[in-house]
Amino acid sequence: MSRLFNAYVIADWSAAAKPRTGKDSVWIGVVKRDVRFKLAFEAHNPATRVEAEKLLRDLLADFQRRGERALIGFDFALGYPAGTASALKLARPDWSGLWDFLAANVVDKAGNVNNRFAVAAKMNRLMTDAPSPFWGCPANDAQRWLTTTKPAEHGAHLPPQQRRAEAAAQDRNGKAAAKTVWQVFGNGTVGSQAIVGMPAVKRLVADLGDKAAVWPFTTGWRALTPADLAASSAVIAEISPALAKAAPEPGEIADRAQVRAVAYHLAKLDEAGKLGALFAPSPAQAADAELVGVVEREEGWILGV
């Protein structure tokens, strides 16, 4: 079976408010074939998200010039729990409507200064006129619609705490629940990365036009074949760092090791003709029409879960 991709790019995003390199900053790992057609890895550690976006655009442009197809994996949610778009009263109550909303509201400057807390507060105001479901911020950013601490309860009238993908990941590994996208400040949070990350992905997809596919939103939640991707130069997907176990080399930062491990893992699955199946639901998931509809319309999924 022929490979789906020629290159595998893994982006470990950051919502840092200042330029930052090293631990807990943006890391982009690339696995591609060298002049001897052997898989080779390169790592990039841009200090800002603006630099990271430019790097990704340059990489994608280079792949296109070579006639190569790339898999681009981001480590943040590409959708929100079902019902979020409707609660915001968006004209298109789906993933694309949410992306448009965030792109229109998020300001992310060249020095990493961004308004993610103000955007979370606005979304709270539009959804509930209360400081929920988003929560968490520095004291200086607290206001009527966003508080520093978690609300006493997450009401049944709100979109769920987690997407179906996070619940499935928890069921599989038996560990404590993943952080909710509604938490936007504090150790280990993922909510801020999603707020600043989705607009960046939207811009990359816009640059590529009809050459971009976004899994599972535009591809469908199903196994992919080379024929399915014949018109695409890049496939965007959400990944989890837990997809591959990383063993840092001496002196290597853990974030770098993680993007390296995931990129190589996906490349080796592709070499073995097994990567296409990773984009499909399990038989039990595929039989649940309601689940498939939610995943493809609004929530998205995590590759490999």
Tab-separated table of C-alpha atoms in Angstrom, residues 60-248:
chain	number	residue	atom	x	y	z
A	60	LEU	CA	3.746	23.760	3.674
A	61	ALA	CA	4.811	25.910	0.731
A	62	ASP	CA	8.005	23.873	0.394
A	63	PHE	CA	6.067	20.595	0.495
A	64	GLN	CA	3.703	21.906	-2.180
A	65	ARG	CA	6.594	22.896	-4.438
A	66	ARG	CA	7.926	19.369	-4.125
A	67	GLY	CA	4.524	17.843	-4.798
A	68	GLU	CA	4.538	16.295	-1.324
A	69	ARG	CA	1.619	15.801	1.052
A	70	ALA	CA	1.952	16.553	4.774
A	71	LEU	CA	0.101	15.552	7.904
A	72	ILE	CA	-0.022	18.480	10.339
A	73	GLY	CA	-0.911	17.538	13.913
A	74	PHE	CA	-1.822	20.101	16.585
A	75	ASP	CA	-1.960	19.253	20.274
A	76	PHE	CA	-5.060	21.313	21.120
A	77	ALA	CA	-8.783	20.886	20.552
A	78	LEU	CA	-10.043	21.832	17.094
A	79	GLY	CA	-13.636	21.965	18.337
A	80	TYR	CA	-15.689	22.567	21.467
A	81	PRO	CA	-18.189	20.334	23.281
A	82	ALA	CA	-21.466	19.868	21.414
A	83	GLY	CA	-23.861	22.749	21.804
A	84	THR	CA	-21.245	25.492	22.144
A	85	ALA	CA	-21.903	27.010	18.728
A	86	SER	CA	-25.650	27.008	19.338
A	87	ALA	CA	-25.195	28.557	22.789
A	88	LEU	CA	-23.217	31.347	21.107
A	89	LYS	CA	-26.100	31.736	18.633
A	90	LEU	CA	-23.764	31.475	15.676
A	91	ALA	CA	-25.238	31.587	12.177
A	92	ARG	CA	-23.427	28.319	11.433
A	93	PRO	CA	-23.691	26.178	14.593
A	94	ASP	CA	-20.734	23.979	13.732
A	95	TRP	CA	-16.939	23.847	13.842
A	96	SER	CA	-16.507	26.356	11.004
A	97	GLY	CA	-18.776	28.865	12.737
A	98	LEU	CA	-16.697	28.554	15.907
A	99	TRP	CA	-13.465	28.989	13.972
A	100	ASP	CA	-14.867	32.124	12.319
A	101	PHE	CA	-15.988	33.509	15.684
A	102	LEU	CA	-12.590	32.983	17.288
A	103	ALA	CA	-10.710	34.353	14.279
A	104	ALA	CA	-12.845	37.504	14.413
A	105	ASN	CA	-12.321	38.027	18.151
A	106	VAL	CA	-8.849	36.780	19.088
A	107	VAL	CA	-6.016	39.298	18.934
A	108	ASP	CA	-2.604	37.629	19.049
A	109	LYS	CA	0.242	40.087	18.560
A	110	ALA	CA	3.767	39.491	17.318
A	111	GLY	CA	5.172	39.518	20.862
A	112	ASN	CA	2.655	36.866	22.048
A	113	VAL	CA	0.444	39.423	23.835
A	114	ASN	CA	-3.123	38.173	23.344
A	115	ASN	CA	-6.673	38.754	24.553
A	116	ARG	CA	-7.660	35.164	25.299
A	117	PHE	CA	-9.180	36.008	28.687
A	118	ALA	CA	-11.309	38.766	27.175
A	119	VAL	CA	-12.483	36.351	24.484
A	120	ALA	CA	-13.377	33.708	27.089
A	121	ALA	CA	-15.310	36.355	29.028
A	122	LYS	CA	-17.181	37.418	25.888
A	123	MET	CA	-18.118	33.833	25.113
A	124	ASN	CA	-19.410	33.436	28.683
A	125	ARG	CA	-21.454	36.612	28.306
A	126	LEU	CA	-22.976	35.453	25.038
A	127	MET	CA	-23.689	31.912	26.259
A	128	THR	CA	-24.859	32.452	29.833
A	129	ASP	CA	-24.392	36.098	30.870
A	130	ALA	CA	-22.488	34.602	33.821
A	131	PRO	CA	-18.867	33.566	34.591
A	132	SER	CA	-19.287	30.103	33.058
A	133	PRO	CA	-18.593	27.769	31.373
A	134	PHE	CA	-15.100	29.289	30.872
A	135	TRP	CA	-13.158	29.917	34.061
A	136	GLY	CA	-9.674	30.730	35.300
A	137	CYS	CA	-7.596	33.872	34.788
A	138	PRO	CA	-5.020	36.054	36.566
A	139	ALA	CA	-6.524	38.406	39.145
A	140	ASN	CA	-5.959	41.420	36.887
A	141	ASP	CA	-8.129	39.843	34.173
A	142	ALA	CA	-11.027	38.872	36.436
A	143	GLN	CA	-14.357	40.511	35.706
A	144	ARG	CA	-18.097	39.890	35.816
A	145	TRP	CA	-17.987	37.191	33.124
A	146	LEU	CA	-14.700	35.454	34.034
A	147	THR	CA	-13.451	34.492	37.484
A	148	THR	CA	-10.117	33.289	38.797
A	149	THR	CA	-11.581	30.116	40.286
A	150	LYS	CA	-13.809	27.276	39.109
A	151	PRO	CA	-17.566	27.834	39.444
A	152	ALA	CA	-19.317	25.818	42.138
A	153	GLU	CA	-21.033	23.682	39.516
A	154	HIS	CA	-21.253	23.102	35.779
A	155	GLY	CA	-24.988	23.288	35.134
A	156	ALA	CA	-26.897	20.858	32.937
A	157	HIS	CA	-27.898	23.784	30.706
A	158	LEU	CA	-24.275	24.227	29.630
A	159	PRO	CA	-22.384	22.325	26.938
A	160	PRO	CA	-20.641	19.289	28.492
A	161	GLN	CA	-17.443	19.588	30.503
A	162	GLN	CA	-15.649	17.378	27.977
A	163	ARG	CA	-15.927	16.382	24.366
A	164	ARG	CA	-16.653	12.758	23.498
A	165	ALA	CA	-13.002	12.340	22.497
A	166	GLU	CA	-11.702	13.247	25.966
A	167	ALA	CA	-14.190	10.893	27.592
A	168	ALA	CA	-13.099	8.089	25.257
A	169	ALA	CA	-9.430	8.768	26.007
A	170	GLN	CA	-10.127	8.560	29.720
A	171	ASP	CA	-12.031	5.296	29.308
A	172	ARG	CA	-9.115	3.835	27.349
A	173	ASN	CA	-6.253	4.720	29.674
A	174	GLY	CA	-8.152	4.663	32.963
A	175	LYS	CA	-6.424	7.832	34.161
A	176	ALA	CA	-7.968	10.939	35.671
A	177	ALA	CA	-10.086	13.074	33.374
A	178	ALA	CA	-8.237	15.368	30.996
A	179	LYS	CA	-8.342	19.090	31.667
A	180	THR	CA	-11.503	20.695	30.341
A	181	VAL	CA	-11.341	23.224	27.498
A	182	TRP	CA	-13.362	25.556	29.730
A	183	GLN	CA	-10.369	26.125	32.033
A	184	VAL	CA	-8.183	28.836	30.537
A	185	PHE	CA	-5.593	29.444	33.256
A	186	GLY	CA	-3.550	27.291	35.620
A	187	ASN	CA	-1.095	24.411	35.439
A	188	GLY	CA	-1.768	21.946	32.670
A	189	THR	CA	-4.655	23.868	31.154
A	190	VAL	CA	-5.600	23.333	27.514
A	191	GLY	CA	-8.325	25.944	27.086
A	192	SER	CA	-6.056	28.865	26.245
A	193	GLN	CA	-4.156	26.909	23.594
A	194	ALA	CA	-7.465	26.147	21.866
A	195	ILE	CA	-8.568	29.798	21.914
A	196	VAL	CA	-5.354	31.122	20.341
A	197	GLY	CA	-4.704	27.977	18.315
A	198	MET	CA	-7.898	27.548	16.296
A	199	PRO	CA	-7.567	30.951	14.576
A	200	ALA	CA	-3.998	30.070	13.606
A	201	VAL	CA	-5.152	26.788	12.065
A	202	LYS	CA	-7.974	28.589	10.253
A	203	ARG	CA	-5.435	30.955	8.674
A	204	LEU	CA	-3.254	28.060	7.536
A	205	VAL	CA	-6.257	26.299	6.033
A	206	ALA	CA	-7.317	29.516	4.280
A	207	ASP	CA	-3.823	29.854	2.778
A	208	LEU	CA	-4.056	26.322	1.365
A	209	GLY	CA	-7.612	26.711	0.071
A	210	ASP	CA	-9.038	23.548	-1.450
A	211	LYS	CA	-5.670	21.824	-0.997
A	212	ALA	CA	-6.320	21.513	2.750
A	213	ALA	CA	-8.351	18.801	4.455
A	214	VAL	CA	-9.375	19.058	8.102
A	215	TRP	CA	-9.979	15.730	9.824
A	216	PRO	CA	-12.644	14.730	10.692
A	217	PHE	CA	-14.635	17.828	9.713
A	218	THR	CA	-14.046	17.881	5.939
A	219	THR	CA	-12.794	14.316	5.447
A	220	GLY	CA	-15.414	12.524	7.497
A	221	TRP	CA	-14.585	10.322	10.469
A	222	ARG	CA	-13.342	7.330	8.502
A	223	ALA	CA	-10.250	5.546	7.308
A	224	LEU	CA	-8.326	7.500	4.695
A	225	THR	CA	-6.709	6.211	1.512
A	226	PRO	CA	-4.342	7.843	-0.992
A	227	ALA	CA	-7.298	8.228	-3.368
A	228	ASP	CA	-9.224	10.170	-0.710
A	229	LEU	CA	-6.350	12.643	-0.419
A	230	ALA	CA	-5.406	12.930	-4.084
A	231	ALA	CA	-6.478	16.589	-4.211
A	232	SER	CA	-5.000	17.527	-0.823
A	233	SER	CA	-1.505	18.771	-0.054
A	234	ALA	CA	-2.063	18.819	3.718
A	235	VAL	CA	-4.306	17.159	6.264
A	236	ILE	CA	-4.845	18.974	9.561
A	237	ALA	CA	-5.626	16.802	12.598
A	238	GLU	CA	-5.756	17.019	16.372
A	239	ILE	CA	-3.235	14.790	18.086
A	240	SER	CA	-2.368	13.913	21.652
A	241	PRO	CA	1.217	13.830	22.938
A	242	ALA	CA	0.231	10.523	24.532
A	243	LEU	CA	0.037	8.958	21.074
A	244	ALA	CA	3.669	7.879	21.420
A	245	LYS	CA	5.898	7.389	24.444
A	246	ALA	CA	8.810	9.807	24.395
A	247	ALA	CA	12.217	9.022	25.872
A	248	PRO	CA	14.277	12.247	25.928
